[in-house]
Short mmCIF file of C-alpha atoms in Angstrom, two decimals:
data_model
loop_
_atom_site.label_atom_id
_atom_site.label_comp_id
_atom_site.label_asym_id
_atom_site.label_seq_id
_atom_site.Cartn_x
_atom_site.Cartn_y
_atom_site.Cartn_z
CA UNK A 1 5.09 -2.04 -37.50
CA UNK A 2 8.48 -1.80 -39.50
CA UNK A 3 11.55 -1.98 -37.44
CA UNK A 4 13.45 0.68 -38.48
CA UNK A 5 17.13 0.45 -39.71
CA UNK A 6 18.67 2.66 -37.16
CA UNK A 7 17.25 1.34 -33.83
CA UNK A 8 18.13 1.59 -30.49
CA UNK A 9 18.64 -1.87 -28.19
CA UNK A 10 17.09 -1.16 -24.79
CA UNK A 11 18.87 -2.50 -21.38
CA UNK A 12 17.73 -5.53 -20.15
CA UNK A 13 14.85 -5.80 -17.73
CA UNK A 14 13.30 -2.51 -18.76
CA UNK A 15 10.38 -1.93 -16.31
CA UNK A 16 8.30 0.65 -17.65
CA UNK A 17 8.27 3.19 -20.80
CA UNK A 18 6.39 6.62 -21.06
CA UNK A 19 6.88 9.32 -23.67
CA UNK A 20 6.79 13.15 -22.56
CA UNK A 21 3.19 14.58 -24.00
CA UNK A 22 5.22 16.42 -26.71
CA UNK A 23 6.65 12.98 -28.07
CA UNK A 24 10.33 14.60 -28.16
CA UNK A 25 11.91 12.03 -25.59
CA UNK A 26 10.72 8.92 -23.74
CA UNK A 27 12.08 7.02 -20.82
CA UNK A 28 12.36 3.71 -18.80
CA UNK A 29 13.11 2.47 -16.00
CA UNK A 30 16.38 0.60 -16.11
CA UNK A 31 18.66 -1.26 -13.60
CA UNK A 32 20.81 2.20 -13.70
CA UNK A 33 17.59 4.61 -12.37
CA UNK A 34 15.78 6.24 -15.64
CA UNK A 35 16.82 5.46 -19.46
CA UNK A 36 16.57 8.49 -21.43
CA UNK A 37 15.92 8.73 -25.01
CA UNK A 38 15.71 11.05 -27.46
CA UNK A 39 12.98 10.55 -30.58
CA UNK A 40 13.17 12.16 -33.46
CA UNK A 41 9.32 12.62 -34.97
CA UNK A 42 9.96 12.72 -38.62
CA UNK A 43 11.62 9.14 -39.01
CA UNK A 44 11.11 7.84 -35.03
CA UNK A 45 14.86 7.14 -34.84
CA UNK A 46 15.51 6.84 -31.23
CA UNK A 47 18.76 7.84 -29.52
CA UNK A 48 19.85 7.22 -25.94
CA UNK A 49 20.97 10.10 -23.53
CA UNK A 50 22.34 9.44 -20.53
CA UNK A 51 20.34 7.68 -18.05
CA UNK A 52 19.72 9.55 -14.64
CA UNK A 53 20.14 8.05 -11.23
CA UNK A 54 17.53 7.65 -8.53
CA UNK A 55 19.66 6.72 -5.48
CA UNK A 56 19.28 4.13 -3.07
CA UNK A 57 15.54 2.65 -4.25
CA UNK A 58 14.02 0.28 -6.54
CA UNK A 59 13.71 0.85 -10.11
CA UNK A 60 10.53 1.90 -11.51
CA UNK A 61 7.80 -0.30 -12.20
CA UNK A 62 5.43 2.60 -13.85
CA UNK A 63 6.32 6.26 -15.10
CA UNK A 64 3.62 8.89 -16.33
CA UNK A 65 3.25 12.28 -16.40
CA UNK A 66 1.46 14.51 -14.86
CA UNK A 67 -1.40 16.21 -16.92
CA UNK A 68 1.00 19.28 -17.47
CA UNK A 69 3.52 17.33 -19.10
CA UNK A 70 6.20 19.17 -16.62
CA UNK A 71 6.61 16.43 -14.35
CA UNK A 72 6.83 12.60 -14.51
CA UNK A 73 6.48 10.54 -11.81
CA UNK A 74 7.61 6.36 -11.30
CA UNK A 75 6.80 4.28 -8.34
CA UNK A 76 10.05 3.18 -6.99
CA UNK A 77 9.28 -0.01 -4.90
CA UNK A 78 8.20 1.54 -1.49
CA UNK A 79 9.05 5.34 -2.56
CA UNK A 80 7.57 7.89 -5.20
CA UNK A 81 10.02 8.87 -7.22
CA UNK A 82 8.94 12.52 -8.82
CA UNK A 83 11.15 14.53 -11.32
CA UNK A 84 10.49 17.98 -13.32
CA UNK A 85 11.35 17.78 -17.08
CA UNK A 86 13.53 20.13 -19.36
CA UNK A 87 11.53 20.64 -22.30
CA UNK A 88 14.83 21.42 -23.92
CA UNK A 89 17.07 18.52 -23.04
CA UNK A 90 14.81 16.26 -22.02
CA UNK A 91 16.99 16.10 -18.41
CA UNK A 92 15.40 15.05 -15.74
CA UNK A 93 15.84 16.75 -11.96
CA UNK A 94 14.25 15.44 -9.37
CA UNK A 95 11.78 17.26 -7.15
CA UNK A 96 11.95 18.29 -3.52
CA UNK A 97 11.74 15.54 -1.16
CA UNK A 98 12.14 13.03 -3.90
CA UNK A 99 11.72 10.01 -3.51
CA UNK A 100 9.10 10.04 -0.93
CA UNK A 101 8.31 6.85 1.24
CA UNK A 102 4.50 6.39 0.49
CA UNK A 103 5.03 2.74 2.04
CA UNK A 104 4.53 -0.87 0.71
CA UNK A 105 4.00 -2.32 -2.91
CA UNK A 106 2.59 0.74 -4.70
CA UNK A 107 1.19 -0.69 -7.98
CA UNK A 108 -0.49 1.99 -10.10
CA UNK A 109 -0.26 6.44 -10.14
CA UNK A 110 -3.46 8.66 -11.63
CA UNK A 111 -4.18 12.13 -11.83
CA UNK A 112 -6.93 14.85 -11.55
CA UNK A 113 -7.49 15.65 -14.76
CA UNK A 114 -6.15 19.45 -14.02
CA UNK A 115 -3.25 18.04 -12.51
CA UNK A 116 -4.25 19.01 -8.77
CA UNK A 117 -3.90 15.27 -7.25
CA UNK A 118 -2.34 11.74 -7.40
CA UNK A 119 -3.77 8.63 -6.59
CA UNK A 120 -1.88 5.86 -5.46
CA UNK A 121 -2.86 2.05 -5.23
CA UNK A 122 -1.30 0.66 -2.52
CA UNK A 123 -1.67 -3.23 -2.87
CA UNK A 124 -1.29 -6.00 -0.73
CA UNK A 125 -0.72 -5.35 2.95
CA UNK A 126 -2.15 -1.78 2.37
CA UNK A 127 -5.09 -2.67 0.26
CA UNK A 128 -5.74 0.98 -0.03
CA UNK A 129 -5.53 4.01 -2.26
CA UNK A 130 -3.51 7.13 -1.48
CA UNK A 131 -4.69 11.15 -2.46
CA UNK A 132 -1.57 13.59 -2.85
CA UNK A 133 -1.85 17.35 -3.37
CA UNK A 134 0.40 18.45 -6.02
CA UNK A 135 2.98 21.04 -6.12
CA UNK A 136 1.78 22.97 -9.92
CA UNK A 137 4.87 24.55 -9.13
CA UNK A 138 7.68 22.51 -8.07
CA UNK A 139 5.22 19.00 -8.81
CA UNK A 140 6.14 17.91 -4.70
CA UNK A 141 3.73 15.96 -3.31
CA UNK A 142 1.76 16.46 -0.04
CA UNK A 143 -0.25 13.53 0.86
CA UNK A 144 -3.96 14.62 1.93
CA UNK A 145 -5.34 14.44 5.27
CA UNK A 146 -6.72 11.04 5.99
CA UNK A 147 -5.18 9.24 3.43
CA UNK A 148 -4.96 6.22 2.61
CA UNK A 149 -8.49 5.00 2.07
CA UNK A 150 -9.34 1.22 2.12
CA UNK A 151 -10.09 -0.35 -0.57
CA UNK A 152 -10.91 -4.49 -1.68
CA UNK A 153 -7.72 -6.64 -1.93
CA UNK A 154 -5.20 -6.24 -4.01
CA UNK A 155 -6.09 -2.79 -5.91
CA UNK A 156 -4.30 -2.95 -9.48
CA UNK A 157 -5.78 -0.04 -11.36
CA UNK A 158 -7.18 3.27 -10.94
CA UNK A 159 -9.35 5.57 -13.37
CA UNK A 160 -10.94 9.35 -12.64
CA UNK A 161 -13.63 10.69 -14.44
CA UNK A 162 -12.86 13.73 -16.69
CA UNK A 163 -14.65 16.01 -14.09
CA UNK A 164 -12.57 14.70 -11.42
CA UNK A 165 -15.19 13.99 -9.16
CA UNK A 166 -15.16 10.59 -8.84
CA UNK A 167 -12.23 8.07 -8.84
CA UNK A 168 -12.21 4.18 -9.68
CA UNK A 169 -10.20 1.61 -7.66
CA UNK A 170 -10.01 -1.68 -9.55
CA UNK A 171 -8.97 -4.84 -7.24
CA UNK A 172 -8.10 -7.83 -7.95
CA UNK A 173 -7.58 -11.06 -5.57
CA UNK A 174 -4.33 -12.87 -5.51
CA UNK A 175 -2.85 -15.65 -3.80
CA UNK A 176 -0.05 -14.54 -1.95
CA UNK A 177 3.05 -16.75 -3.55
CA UNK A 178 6.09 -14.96 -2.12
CA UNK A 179 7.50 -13.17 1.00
CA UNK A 180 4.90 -10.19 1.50
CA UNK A 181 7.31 -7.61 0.31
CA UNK A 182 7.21 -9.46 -3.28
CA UNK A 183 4.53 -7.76 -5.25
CA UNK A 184 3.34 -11.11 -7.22
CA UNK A 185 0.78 -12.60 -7.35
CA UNK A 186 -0.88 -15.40 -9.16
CA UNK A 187 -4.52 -14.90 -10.20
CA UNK A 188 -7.21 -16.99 -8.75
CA UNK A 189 -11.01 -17.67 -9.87
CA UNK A 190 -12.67 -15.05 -7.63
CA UNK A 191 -13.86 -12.68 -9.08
CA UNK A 192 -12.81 -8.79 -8.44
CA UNK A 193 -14.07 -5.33 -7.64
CA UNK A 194 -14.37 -2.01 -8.10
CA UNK A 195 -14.49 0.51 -5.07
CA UNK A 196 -15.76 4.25 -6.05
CA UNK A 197 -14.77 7.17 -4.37
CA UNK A 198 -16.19 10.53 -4.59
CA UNK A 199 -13.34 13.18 -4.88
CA UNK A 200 -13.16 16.27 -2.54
CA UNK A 201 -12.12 18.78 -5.81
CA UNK A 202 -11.25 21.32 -3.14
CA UNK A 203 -8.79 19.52 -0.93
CA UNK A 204 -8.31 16.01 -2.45
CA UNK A 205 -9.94 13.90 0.35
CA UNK A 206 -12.16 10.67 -0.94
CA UNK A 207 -15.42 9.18 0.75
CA UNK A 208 -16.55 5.75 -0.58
CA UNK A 209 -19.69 5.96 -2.27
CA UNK A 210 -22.64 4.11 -0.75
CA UNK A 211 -23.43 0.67 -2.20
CA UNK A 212 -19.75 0.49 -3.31
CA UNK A 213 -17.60 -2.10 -4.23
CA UNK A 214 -19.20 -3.75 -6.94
CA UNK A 215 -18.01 -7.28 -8.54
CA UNK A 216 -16.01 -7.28 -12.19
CA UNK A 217 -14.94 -10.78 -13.93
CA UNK A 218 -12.03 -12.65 -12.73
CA UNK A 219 -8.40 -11.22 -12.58
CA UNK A 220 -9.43 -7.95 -13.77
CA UNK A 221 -6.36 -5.84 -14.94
CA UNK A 222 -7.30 -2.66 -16.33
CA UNK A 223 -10.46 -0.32 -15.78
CA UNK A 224 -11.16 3.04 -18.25
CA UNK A 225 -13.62 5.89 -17.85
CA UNK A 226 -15.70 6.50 -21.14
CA UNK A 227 -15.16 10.11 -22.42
CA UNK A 228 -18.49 11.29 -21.38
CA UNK A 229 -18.50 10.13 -17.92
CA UNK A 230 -21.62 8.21 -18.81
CA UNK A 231 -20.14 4.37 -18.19
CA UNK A 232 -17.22 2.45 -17.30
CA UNK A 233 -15.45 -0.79 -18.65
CA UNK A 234 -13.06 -3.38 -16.82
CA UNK A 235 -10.73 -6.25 -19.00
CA UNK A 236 -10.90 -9.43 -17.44
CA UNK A 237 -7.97 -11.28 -18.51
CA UNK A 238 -8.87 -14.82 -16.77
CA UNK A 239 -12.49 -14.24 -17.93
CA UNK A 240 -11.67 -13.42 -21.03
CA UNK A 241 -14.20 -10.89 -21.18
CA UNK A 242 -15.01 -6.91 -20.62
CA UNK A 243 -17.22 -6.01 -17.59
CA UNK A 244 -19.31 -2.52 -18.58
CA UNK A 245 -21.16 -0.51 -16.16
CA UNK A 246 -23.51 2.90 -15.93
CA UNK A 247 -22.42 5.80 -13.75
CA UNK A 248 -24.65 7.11 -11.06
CA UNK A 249 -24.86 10.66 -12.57
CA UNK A 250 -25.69 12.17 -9.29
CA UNK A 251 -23.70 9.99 -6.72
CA UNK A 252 -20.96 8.08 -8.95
CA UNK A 253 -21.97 4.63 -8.32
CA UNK A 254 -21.56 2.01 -10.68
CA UNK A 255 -24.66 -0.60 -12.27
CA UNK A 256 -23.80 -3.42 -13.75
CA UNK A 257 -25.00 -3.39 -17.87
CA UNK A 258 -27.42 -6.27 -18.53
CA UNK A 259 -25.96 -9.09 -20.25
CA UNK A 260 -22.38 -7.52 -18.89
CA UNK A 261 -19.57 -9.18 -18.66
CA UNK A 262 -19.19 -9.92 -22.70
CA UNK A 263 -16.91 -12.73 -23.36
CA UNK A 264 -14.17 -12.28 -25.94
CA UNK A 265 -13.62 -15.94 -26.63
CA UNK A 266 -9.98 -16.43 -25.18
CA UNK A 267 -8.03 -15.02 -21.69
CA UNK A 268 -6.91 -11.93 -22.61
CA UNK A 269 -2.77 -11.53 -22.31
#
């Protein structure tokens, strides 16, 4: 990477950064509620619009949009922060009933592939994952009847399968090093896990899938869902390794590879 002559200095203590699925603007979350940028594709000069305010809640620690590309979504502390794009402009407006108190230390947001539902990882007190409907219209959320679902300690991640019939709740333990509303925590040599859910497609609800959670490496930070649906794959970073499993066709569950986890030499940042 070249930095380019004409660059743009972010804000201090930028959170989180997510470009629009069209790669026209990007944004951040900033101390001021959502930096807003403009890019231009041809020489990826970047110039900053006016940021736009999310009241009285935390700044976002993750945006991403939805699979439309219409609306983008940030986890605001305790709240779910959800805003419908100008394709235009670039201007954000924020949906009805945004923000929307979905309760302690969210950590992580994934979609349905089509866009018909949100998960939420709910860490620490919660140890759970929540299932939204979503607005295609206005992007609102409606969270789905019976949610939250428990999951292991501490979930950090989530993947769904392109089908969207099964979704992936990475957890990782922590030891607890501030208050309990501080979302920190320092990583410790047990290992983690991976609770599977099977997805209602219909209405959204999830059912744990029998034999679930399964054991990754230790500190496990990120989990991905191979293209084909056929296997799945966990980063370690205290490890220093990748854990790689098969998926259950039929039910979703998750087998261990032989000879998994492979060890990459080093932790991984």
């Amino acid at each position: 990477l070249t930095l380019l002559a004409d660059h743009t200095v972010m804000d201090a203590g930028v959170t989180a950064i997510e470009c629009d699925p069209s790669g026209s603007f990007a944004y951040g979350g900033c101390a001021d509620g959502i930096c807003n940028f403009a890019l231009d594709a041809t020489s990826g000069a970047v110039t900053r619009l006016p940021s736009i305010p999310i009241g009285d809640v935390a700044m976002p620690s993750m945006l991403t949009f939805d699979p439309s590309g219409k609306f983008v979504y940030g986890l605001c502390g305790s709240y779910a922060c959800a805003f419908a794009m100008d394709a235009t402009s670039g201007a954000l407006t924020a949906v009805p009933d945004s923000p929307l108190p979905v309760g302690l230390a969210r950590r992580f947001v994934a979609f349905h592939p089509r866009g018909k539902f949100a998960y939420v990882a709910n860490t620490d007190v919660s140890n759970s994952v929540s299932s939204f409907r979503v607005d295609p219209e206005s992007g609102g959320l409606t969270e789905v009847a019976g949610s939250p679902y428990a999951t292991l300690r501490n979930p950090v991640s989530i993947a769904v399968d392109r089908g969207g019939k099964h979704v992936d709740v990475l957890s990782a333990p922590g030891t607890r090093q501030q208050p309990w509303w501080v979302t920190w925590f320092r990583p410790t040599d047990a290992p983690g896990g991976i609770s599977t859910f099977a997805a209602d497609t219909s209405n959204g609800a999830l059912k744990l899938v029998a034999g679930d959670p399964v054991a990754t490496g230790l500190d496990p930070v990120a989990i991905s869902v191979e293209p084909g649906d056929r296997f799945v794959y966990v980063a370690n970073r205290m490890s220093g390794s990748v854990s790689g499993y098969a998926i259950d066709a039929i039910t979703g569950g998750l087998q261990g590879f032989v000879g998994s986890p492979y060890y990459l030499g080093s932790v991984i940042p």
